[in-house]
mmCIF file of C-alpha atoms and ligand atoms in Angstrom:
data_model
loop_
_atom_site.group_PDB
_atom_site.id
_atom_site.type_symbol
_atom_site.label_atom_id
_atom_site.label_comp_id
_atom_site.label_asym_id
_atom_site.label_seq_id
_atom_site.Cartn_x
_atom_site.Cartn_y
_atom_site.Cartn_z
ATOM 1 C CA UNK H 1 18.309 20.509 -29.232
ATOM 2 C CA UNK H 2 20.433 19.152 -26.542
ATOM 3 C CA UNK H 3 19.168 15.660 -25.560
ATOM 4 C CA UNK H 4 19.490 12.953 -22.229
ATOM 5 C CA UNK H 5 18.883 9.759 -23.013
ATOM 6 C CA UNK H 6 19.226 6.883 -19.980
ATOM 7 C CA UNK H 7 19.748 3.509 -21.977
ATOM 8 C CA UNK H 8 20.754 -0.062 -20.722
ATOM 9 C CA UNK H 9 20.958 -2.619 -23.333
ATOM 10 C CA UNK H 10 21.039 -3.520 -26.737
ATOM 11 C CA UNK H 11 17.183 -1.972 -27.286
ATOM 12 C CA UNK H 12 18.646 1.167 -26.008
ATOM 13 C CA UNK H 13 22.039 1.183 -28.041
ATOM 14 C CA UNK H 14 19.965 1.104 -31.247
ATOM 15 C CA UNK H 15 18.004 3.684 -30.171
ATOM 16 C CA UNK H 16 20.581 5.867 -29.229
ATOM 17 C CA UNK H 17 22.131 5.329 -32.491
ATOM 18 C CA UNK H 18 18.863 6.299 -34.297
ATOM 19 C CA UNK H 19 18.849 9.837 -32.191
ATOM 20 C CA UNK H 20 22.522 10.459 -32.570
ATOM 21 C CA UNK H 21 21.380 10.087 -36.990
ATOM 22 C CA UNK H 22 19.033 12.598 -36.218
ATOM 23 C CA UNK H 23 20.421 15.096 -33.921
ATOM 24 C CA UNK H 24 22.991 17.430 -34.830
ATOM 25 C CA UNK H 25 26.523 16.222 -33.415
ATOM 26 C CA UNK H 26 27.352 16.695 -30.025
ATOM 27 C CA UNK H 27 23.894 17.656 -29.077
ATOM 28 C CA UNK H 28 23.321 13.699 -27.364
ATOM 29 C CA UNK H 29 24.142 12.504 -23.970
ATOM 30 C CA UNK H 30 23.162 9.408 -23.146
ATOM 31 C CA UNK H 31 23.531 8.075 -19.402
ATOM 32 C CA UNK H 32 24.026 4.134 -19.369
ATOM 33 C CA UNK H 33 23.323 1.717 -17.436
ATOM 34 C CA UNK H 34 25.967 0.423 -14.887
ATOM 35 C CA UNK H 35 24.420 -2.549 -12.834
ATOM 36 C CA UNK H 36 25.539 -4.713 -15.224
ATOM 37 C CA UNK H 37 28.939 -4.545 -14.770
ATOM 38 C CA UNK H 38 31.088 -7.218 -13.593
ATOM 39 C CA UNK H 39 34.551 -8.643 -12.664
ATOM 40 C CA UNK H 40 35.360 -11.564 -14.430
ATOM 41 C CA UNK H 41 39.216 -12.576 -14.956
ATOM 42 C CA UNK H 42 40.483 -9.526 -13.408
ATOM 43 C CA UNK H 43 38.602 -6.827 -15.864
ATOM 44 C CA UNK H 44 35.939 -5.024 -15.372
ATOM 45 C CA UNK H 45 33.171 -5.216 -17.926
ATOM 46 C CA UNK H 46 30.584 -2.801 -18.396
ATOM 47 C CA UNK H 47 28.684 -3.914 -21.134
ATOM 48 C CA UNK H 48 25.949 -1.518 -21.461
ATOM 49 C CA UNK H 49 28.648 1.170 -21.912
ATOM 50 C CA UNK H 50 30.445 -0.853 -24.031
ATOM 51 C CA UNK H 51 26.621 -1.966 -26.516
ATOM 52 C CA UNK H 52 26.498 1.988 -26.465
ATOM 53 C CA UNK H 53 30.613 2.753 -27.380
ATOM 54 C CA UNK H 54 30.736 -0.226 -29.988
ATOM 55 C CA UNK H 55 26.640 0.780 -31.574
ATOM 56 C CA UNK H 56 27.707 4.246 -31.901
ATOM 57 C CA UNK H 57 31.181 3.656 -33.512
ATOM 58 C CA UNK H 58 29.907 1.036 -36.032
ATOM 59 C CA UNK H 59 31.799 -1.611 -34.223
ATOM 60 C CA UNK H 60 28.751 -4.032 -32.810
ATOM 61 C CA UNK H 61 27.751 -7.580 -33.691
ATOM 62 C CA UNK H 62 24.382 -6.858 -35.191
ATOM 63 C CA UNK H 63 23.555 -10.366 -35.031
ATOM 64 C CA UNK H 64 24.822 -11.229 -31.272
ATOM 65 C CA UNK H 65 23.532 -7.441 -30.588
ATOM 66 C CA UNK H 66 26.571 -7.732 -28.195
ATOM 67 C CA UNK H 67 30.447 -7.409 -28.859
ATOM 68 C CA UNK H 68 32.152 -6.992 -31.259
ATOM 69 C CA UNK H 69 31.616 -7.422 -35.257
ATOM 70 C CA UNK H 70 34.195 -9.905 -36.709
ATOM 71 C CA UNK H 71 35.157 -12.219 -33.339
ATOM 72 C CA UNK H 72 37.156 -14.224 -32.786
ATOM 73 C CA UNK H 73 37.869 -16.265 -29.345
ATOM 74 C CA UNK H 74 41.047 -17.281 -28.515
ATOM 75 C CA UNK H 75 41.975 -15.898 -25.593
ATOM 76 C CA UNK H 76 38.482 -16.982 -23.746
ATOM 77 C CA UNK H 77 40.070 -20.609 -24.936
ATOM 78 C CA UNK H 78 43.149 -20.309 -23.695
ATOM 79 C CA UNK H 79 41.952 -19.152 -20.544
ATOM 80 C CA UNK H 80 39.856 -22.028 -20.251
ATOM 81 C CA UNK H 81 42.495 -24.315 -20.906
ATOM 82 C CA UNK H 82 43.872 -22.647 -17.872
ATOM 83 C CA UNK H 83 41.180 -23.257 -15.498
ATOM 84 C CA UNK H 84 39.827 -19.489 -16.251
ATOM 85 C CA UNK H 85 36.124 -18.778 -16.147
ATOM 86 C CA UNK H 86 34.227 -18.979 -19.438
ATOM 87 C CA UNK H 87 30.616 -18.792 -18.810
ATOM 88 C CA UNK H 88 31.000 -14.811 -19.712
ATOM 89 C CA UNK H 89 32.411 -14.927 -23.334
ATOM 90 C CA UNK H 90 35.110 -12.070 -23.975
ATOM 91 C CA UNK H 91 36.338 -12.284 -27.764
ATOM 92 C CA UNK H 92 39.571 -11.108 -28.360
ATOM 93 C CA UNK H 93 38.894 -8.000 -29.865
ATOM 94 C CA UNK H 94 36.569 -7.003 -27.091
ATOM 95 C CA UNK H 95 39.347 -7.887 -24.518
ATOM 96 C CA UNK H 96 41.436 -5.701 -25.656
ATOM 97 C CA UNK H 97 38.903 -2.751 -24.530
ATOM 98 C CA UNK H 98 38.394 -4.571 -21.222
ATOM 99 C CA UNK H 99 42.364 -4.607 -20.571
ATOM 100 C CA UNK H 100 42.437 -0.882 -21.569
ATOM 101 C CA UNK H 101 39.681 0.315 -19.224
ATOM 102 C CA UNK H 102 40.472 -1.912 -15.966
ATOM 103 C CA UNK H 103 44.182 -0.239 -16.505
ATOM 104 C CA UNK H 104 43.233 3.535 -16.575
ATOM 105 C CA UNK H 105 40.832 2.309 -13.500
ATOM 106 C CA UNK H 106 43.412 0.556 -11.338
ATOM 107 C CA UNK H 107 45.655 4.213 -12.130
ATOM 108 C CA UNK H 108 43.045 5.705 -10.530
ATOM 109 C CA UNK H 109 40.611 7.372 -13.305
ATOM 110 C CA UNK H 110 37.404 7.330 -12.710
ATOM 111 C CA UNK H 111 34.722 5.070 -14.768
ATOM 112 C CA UNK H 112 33.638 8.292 -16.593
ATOM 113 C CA UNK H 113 36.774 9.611 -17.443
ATOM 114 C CA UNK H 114 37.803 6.165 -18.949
ATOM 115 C CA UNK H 115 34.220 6.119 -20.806
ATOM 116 C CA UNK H 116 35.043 9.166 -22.614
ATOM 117 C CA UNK H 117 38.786 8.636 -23.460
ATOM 118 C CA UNK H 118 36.904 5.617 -25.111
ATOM 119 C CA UNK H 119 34.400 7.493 -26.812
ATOM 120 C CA UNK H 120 36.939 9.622 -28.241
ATOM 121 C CA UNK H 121 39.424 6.854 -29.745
ATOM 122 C CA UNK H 122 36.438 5.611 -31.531
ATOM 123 C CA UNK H 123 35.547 9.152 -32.766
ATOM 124 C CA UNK H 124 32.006 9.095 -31.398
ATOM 125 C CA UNK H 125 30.272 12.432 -31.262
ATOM 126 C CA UNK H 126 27.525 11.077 -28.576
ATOM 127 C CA UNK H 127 28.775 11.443 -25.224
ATOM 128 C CA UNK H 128 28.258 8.590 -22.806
ATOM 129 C CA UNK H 129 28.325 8.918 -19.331
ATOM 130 C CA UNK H 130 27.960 6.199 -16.755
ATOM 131 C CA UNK H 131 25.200 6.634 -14.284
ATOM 132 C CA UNK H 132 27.412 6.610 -11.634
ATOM 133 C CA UNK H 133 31.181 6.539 -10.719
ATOM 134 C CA UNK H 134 30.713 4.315 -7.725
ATOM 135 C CA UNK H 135 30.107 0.605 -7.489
ATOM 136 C CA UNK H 136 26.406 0.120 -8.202
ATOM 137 C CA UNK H 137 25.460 -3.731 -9.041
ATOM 138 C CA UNK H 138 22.006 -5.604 -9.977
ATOM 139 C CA UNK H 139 20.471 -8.756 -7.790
ATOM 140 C CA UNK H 140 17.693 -10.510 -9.050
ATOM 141 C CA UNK H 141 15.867 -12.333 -6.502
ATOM 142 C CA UNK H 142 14.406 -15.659 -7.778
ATOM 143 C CA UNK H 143 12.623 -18.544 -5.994
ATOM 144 C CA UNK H 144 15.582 -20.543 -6.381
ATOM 145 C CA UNK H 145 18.187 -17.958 -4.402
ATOM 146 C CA UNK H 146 19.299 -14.357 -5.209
ATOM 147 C CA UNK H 147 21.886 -13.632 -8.169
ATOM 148 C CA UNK H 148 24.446 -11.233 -9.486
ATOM 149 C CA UNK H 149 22.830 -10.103 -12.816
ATOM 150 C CA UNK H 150 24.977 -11.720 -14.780
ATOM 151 C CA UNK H 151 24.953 -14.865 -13.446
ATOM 152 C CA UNK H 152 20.958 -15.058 -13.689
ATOM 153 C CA UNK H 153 21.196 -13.073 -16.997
ATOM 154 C CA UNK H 154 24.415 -15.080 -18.687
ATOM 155 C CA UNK H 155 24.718 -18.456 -16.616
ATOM 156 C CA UNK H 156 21.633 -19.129 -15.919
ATOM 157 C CA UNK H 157 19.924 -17.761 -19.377
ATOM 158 C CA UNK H 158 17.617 -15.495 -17.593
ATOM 159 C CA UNK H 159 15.291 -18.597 -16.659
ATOM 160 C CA UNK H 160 14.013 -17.994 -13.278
ATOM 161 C CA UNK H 161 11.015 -16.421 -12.705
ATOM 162 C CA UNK H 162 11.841 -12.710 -11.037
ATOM 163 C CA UNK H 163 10.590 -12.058 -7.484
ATOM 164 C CA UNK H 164 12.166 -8.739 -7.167
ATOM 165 C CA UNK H 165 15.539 -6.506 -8.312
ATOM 166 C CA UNK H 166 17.980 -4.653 -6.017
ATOM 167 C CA UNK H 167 20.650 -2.207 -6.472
ATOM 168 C CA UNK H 168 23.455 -2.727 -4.325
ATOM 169 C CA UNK H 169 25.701 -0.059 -3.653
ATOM 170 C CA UNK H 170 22.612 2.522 -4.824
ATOM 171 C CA UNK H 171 21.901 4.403 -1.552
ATOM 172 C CA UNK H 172 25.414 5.175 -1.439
ATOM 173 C CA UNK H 173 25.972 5.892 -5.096
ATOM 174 C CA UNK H 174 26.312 9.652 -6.693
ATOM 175 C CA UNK H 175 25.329 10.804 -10.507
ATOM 176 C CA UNK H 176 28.942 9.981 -12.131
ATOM 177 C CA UNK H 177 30.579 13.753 -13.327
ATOM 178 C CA UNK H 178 28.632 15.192 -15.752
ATOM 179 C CA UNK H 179 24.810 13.426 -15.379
ATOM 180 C CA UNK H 180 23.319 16.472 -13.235
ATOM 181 C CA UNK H 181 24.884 18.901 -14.994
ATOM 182 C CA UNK H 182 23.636 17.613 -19.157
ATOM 183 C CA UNK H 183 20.154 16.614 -16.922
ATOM 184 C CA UNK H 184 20.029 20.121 -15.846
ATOM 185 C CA UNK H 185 20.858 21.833 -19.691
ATOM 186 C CA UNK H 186 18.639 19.074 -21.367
ATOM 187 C CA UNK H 187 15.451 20.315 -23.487
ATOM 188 C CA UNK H 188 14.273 17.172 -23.323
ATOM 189 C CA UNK H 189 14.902 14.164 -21.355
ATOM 190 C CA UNK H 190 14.159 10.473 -23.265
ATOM 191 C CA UNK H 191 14.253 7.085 -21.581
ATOM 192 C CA UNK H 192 15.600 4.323 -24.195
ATOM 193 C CA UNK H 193 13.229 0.989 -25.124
ATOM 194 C CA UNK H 194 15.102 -0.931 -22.398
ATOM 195 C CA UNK H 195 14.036 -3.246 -19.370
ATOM 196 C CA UNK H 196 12.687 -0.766 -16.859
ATOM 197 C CA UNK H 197 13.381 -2.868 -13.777
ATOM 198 C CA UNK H 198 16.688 -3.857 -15.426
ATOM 199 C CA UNK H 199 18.299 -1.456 -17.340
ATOM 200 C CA UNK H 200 17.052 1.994 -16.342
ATOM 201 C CA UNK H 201 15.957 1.198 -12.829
ATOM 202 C CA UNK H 202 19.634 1.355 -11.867
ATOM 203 C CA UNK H 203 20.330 4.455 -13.201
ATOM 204 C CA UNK H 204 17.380 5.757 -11.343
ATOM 205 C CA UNK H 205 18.335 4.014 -7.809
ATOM 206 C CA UNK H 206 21.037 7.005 -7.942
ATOM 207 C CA UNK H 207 18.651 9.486 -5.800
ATOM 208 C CA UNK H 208 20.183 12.319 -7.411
ATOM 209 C CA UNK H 209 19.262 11.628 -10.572
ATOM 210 C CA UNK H 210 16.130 10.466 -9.515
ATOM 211 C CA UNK H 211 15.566 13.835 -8.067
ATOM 212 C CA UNK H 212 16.863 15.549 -11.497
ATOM 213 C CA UNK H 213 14.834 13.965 -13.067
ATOM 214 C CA UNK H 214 11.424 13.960 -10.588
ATOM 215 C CA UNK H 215 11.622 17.413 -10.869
ATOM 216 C CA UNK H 216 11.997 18.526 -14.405
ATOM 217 C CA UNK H 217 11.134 21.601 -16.090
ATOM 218 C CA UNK H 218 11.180 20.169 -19.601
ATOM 219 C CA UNK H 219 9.221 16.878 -20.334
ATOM 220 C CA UNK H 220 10.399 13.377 -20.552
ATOM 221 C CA UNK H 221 9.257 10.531 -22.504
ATOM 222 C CA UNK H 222 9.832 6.980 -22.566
ATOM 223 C CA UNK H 223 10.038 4.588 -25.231
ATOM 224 C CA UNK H 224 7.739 1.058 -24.441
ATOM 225 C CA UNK H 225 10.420 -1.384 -24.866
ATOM 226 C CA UNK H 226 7.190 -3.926 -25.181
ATOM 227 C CA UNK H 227 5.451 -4.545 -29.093
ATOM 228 C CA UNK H 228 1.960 -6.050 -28.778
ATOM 229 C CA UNK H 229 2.653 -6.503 -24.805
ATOM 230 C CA UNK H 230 5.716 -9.586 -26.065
ATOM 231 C CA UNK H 231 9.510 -8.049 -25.353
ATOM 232 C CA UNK H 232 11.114 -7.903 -28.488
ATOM 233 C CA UNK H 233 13.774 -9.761 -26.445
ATOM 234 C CA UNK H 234 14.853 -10.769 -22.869
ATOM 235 C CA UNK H 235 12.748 -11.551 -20.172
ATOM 236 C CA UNK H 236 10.841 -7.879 -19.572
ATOM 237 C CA UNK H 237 7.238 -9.277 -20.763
ATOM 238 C CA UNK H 238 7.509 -12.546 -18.031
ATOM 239 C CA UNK H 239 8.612 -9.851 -15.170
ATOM 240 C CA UNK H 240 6.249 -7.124 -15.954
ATOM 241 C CA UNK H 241 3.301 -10.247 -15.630
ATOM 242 C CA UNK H 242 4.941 -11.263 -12.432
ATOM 243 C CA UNK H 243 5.950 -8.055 -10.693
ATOM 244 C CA UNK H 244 3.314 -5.312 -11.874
ATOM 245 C CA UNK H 245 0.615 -7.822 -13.240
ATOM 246 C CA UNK H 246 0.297 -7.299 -16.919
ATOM 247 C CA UNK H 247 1.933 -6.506 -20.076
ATOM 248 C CA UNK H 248 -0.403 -3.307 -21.130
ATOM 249 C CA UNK H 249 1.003 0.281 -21.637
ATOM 250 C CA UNK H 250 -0.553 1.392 -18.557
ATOM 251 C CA UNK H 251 1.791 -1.276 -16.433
ATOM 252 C CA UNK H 252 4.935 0.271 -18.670
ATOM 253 C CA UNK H 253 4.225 3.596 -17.747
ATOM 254 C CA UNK H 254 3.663 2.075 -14.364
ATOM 255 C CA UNK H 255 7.129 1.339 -14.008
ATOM 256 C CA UNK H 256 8.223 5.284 -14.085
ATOM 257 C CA UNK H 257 5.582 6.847 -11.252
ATOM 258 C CA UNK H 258 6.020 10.912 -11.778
ATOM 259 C CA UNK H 259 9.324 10.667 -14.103
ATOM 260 C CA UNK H 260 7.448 10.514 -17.337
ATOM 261 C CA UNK H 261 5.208 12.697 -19.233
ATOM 262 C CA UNK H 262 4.754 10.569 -22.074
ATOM 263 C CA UNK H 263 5.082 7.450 -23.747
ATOM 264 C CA UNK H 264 5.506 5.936 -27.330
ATOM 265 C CA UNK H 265 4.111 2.458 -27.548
ATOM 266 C CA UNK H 266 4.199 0.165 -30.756
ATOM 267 C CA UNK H 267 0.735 0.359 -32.914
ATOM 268 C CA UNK H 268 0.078 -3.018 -31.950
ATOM 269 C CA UNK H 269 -0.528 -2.002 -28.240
ATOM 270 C CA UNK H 270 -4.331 -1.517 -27.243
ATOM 271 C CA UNK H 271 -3.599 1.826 -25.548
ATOM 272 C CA UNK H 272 -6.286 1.947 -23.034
ATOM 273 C CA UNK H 273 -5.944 3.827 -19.646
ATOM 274 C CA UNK H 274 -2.699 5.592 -18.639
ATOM 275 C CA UNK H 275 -1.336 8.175 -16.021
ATOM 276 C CA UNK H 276 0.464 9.616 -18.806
ATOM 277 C CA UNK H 277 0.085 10.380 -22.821
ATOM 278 C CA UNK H 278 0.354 8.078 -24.972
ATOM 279 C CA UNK H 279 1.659 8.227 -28.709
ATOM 280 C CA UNK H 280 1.579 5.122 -30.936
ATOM 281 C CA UNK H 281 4.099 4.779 -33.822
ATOM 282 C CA UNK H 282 5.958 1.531 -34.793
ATOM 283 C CA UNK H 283 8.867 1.041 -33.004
ATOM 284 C CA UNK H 284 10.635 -2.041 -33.985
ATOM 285 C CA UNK H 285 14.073 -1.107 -34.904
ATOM 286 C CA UNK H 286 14.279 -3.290 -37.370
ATOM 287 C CA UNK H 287 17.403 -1.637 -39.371
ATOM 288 C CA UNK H 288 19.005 1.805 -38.826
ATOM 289 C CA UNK H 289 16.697 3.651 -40.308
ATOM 290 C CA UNK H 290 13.645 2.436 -38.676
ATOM 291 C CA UNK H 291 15.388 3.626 -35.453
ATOM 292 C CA UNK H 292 16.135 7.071 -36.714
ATOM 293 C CA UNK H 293 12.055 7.555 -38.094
ATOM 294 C CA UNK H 294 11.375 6.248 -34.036
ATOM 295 C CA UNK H 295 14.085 8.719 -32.756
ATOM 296 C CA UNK H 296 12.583 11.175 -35.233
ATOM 297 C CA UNK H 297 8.878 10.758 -33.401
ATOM 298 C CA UNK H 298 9.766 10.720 -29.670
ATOM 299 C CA UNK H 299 11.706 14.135 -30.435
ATOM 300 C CA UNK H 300 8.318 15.333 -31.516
ATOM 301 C CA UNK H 301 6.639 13.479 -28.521
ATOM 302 C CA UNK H 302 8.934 14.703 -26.451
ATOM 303 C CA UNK H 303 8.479 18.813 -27.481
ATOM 304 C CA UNK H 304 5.076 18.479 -26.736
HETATM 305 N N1 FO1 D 1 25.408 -12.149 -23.212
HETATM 306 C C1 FO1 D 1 25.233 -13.482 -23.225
HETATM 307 O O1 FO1 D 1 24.106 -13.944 -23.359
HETATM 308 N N2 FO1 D 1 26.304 -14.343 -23.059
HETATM 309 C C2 FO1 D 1 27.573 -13.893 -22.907
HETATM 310 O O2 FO1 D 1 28.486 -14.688 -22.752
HETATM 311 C C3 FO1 D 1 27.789 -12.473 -22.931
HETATM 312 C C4 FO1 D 1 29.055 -11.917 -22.848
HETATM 313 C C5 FO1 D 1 29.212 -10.521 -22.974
HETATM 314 C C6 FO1 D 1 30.495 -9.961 -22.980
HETATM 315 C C7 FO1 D 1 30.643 -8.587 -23.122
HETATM 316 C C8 FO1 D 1 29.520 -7.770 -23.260
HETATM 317 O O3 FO1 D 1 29.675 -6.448 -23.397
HETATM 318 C C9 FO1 D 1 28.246 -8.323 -23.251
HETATM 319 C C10 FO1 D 1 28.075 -9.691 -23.108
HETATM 320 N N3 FO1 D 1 26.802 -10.265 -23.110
HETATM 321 C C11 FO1 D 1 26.643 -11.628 -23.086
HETATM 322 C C12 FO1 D 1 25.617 -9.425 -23.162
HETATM 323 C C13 FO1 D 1 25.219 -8.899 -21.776
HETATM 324 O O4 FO1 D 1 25.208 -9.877 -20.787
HETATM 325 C C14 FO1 D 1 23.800 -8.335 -21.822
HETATM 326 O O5 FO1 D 1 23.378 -8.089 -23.100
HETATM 327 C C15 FO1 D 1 23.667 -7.045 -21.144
HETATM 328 O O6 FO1 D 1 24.272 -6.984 -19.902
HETATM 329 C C16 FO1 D 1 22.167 -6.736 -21.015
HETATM 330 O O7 FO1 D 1 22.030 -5.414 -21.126
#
């Protein structure tokens, strides 16, 4: 059953881990998240890609839910001795990735062709694409100024209360090679538990995959990345209360007007009133398996 998942994030990671244990190989293509990115220290980082490369390959710090397993920092310390920047922490072994991709970029590949010469070294089946080849970056617009996401995010521990998010570079932006065309062959189309206004609202600014995905001939189905209306982590419940004015399903599903046709929410959400249909299940991912039995029942949600 061939699969499109959009993911941003560490929620979405595990979950795309959980459908790549249940689907057969090859049969997964997720499309991450890309307004995260950043330069820092002359790389670029794209660490949704990277949460999906390193969770799919085995490689991530389960703990951190970031980077890589087994860390260690000394170049990040050396480059602060230096006068480098060091609020973003690169480990070594992450670095290494970081020096690989900004290479093959600088020669001129694009961010998708890098992605999947990744993939491939680390034997992943799944194929991840980025949303978009272009430059697409997240702002979040706080009473105390506008930010680059990662400097709200990362610097400034996500603290400020959000106002609103933009996606610079969006209007401009086409899908990156490949999105229409796995959109377009999909039986199903999934949307990961991630921040909707953070991690799969950029992926949607890109009109045409908006459009692929407003007008759908097979359903789609999001996964609530909220349990009991609390985010499991990061700042979604606090911006759902300030931007759409609760933390209920119905303000979830909210978030995706005429792109969804279902969504799973955790047993501990009331499900009250919703545009779309709702099916309960428990979705903490609490290990791998617990995301594979979640994968297992939005693939059911999802073929109706
Ligand atoms: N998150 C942090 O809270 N602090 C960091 O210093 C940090 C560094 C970092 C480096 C590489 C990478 O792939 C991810 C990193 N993250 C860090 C996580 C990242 O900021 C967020 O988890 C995602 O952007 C949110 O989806």
């Amino acid at each position: 059953m061939k699969v499109v998942l959009l993911s941003g994030g560490g929620g979405g990671a595990r979950f795309a881990r959980g459908l790549a244990d249940t689907l057969p190989p090859g049969d997964l293509t997720v499309v991450g998240n890309v307004g995260d990115d950043l330069e820092i220290l002359g790389l670029l980082v794209s660490p949704d890609l990277d949460s999906l490369l390193y969770t799919l390959a085995g490689l991530i710090d389960e703990g951190r839910r970031w980077g890589r397993e087994g860390e260690s920092w000394n170049a990040l310390a050396s480059a602060r001795a230096w006068g480098g920047e060091e609020w973003f922490r690169l480990g070594d072994l992450d670095l290494g990735l970081h020096l690989v991709r900004t290479e093959l970029l600088h020669a001129g590949m694009s961010l998708s062709g890098v992605t999947d010469q990744l993939r491939e070294k680390a034997s992943v089946s799944t194929r991840i694409l980025p949303a978009t080849d272009g430059r697409l970056r997240t702002h979040v617009h706080a009473p105390a100024g506008s930010f680059p996401f990662q400097e709200w995010f990362v610097a400034r521990a996500h603290e400020d209360e959000v106002d609103a998010v933009s996606y610079e570079g969006a209007d401009d932006a086409r899908a990156a090679s490949g999105v229409l065309e796995a959109l377009a062959d999909a039986e199903a189309i999934l949307i990961a538990p991630s921040n909707p206004y953070l991690s799969i609202g950029p992926i949607l600014a890109v009109g045409e995959i908006r459009t692929a995905v407003e007008s759908r001939r097979v359903r789609c189905v999001a996964v609530s990345p909220l349990v009991g209306g609390k985010a499991v982590s990061g700042p979604l419940d606090r911006m759902l209360s300030r931007m759409a004015g609760g933390t209920t399903p119905a303000h979830v599903a909210g978030c995706y007007p005429a792109l969804i046709d279902g969504l799973v929410i955790d047993g501990a959400d009331a499900p009250g009133e919703a545009d779309v249909e709702l099916v309960a299940t428990r979705t903490l991912m609490s290990d791998r398996d617990a995301a594979r039995r979640l994968a297992e029942h939005v693939l059911e949600a999802a073929c109706g």
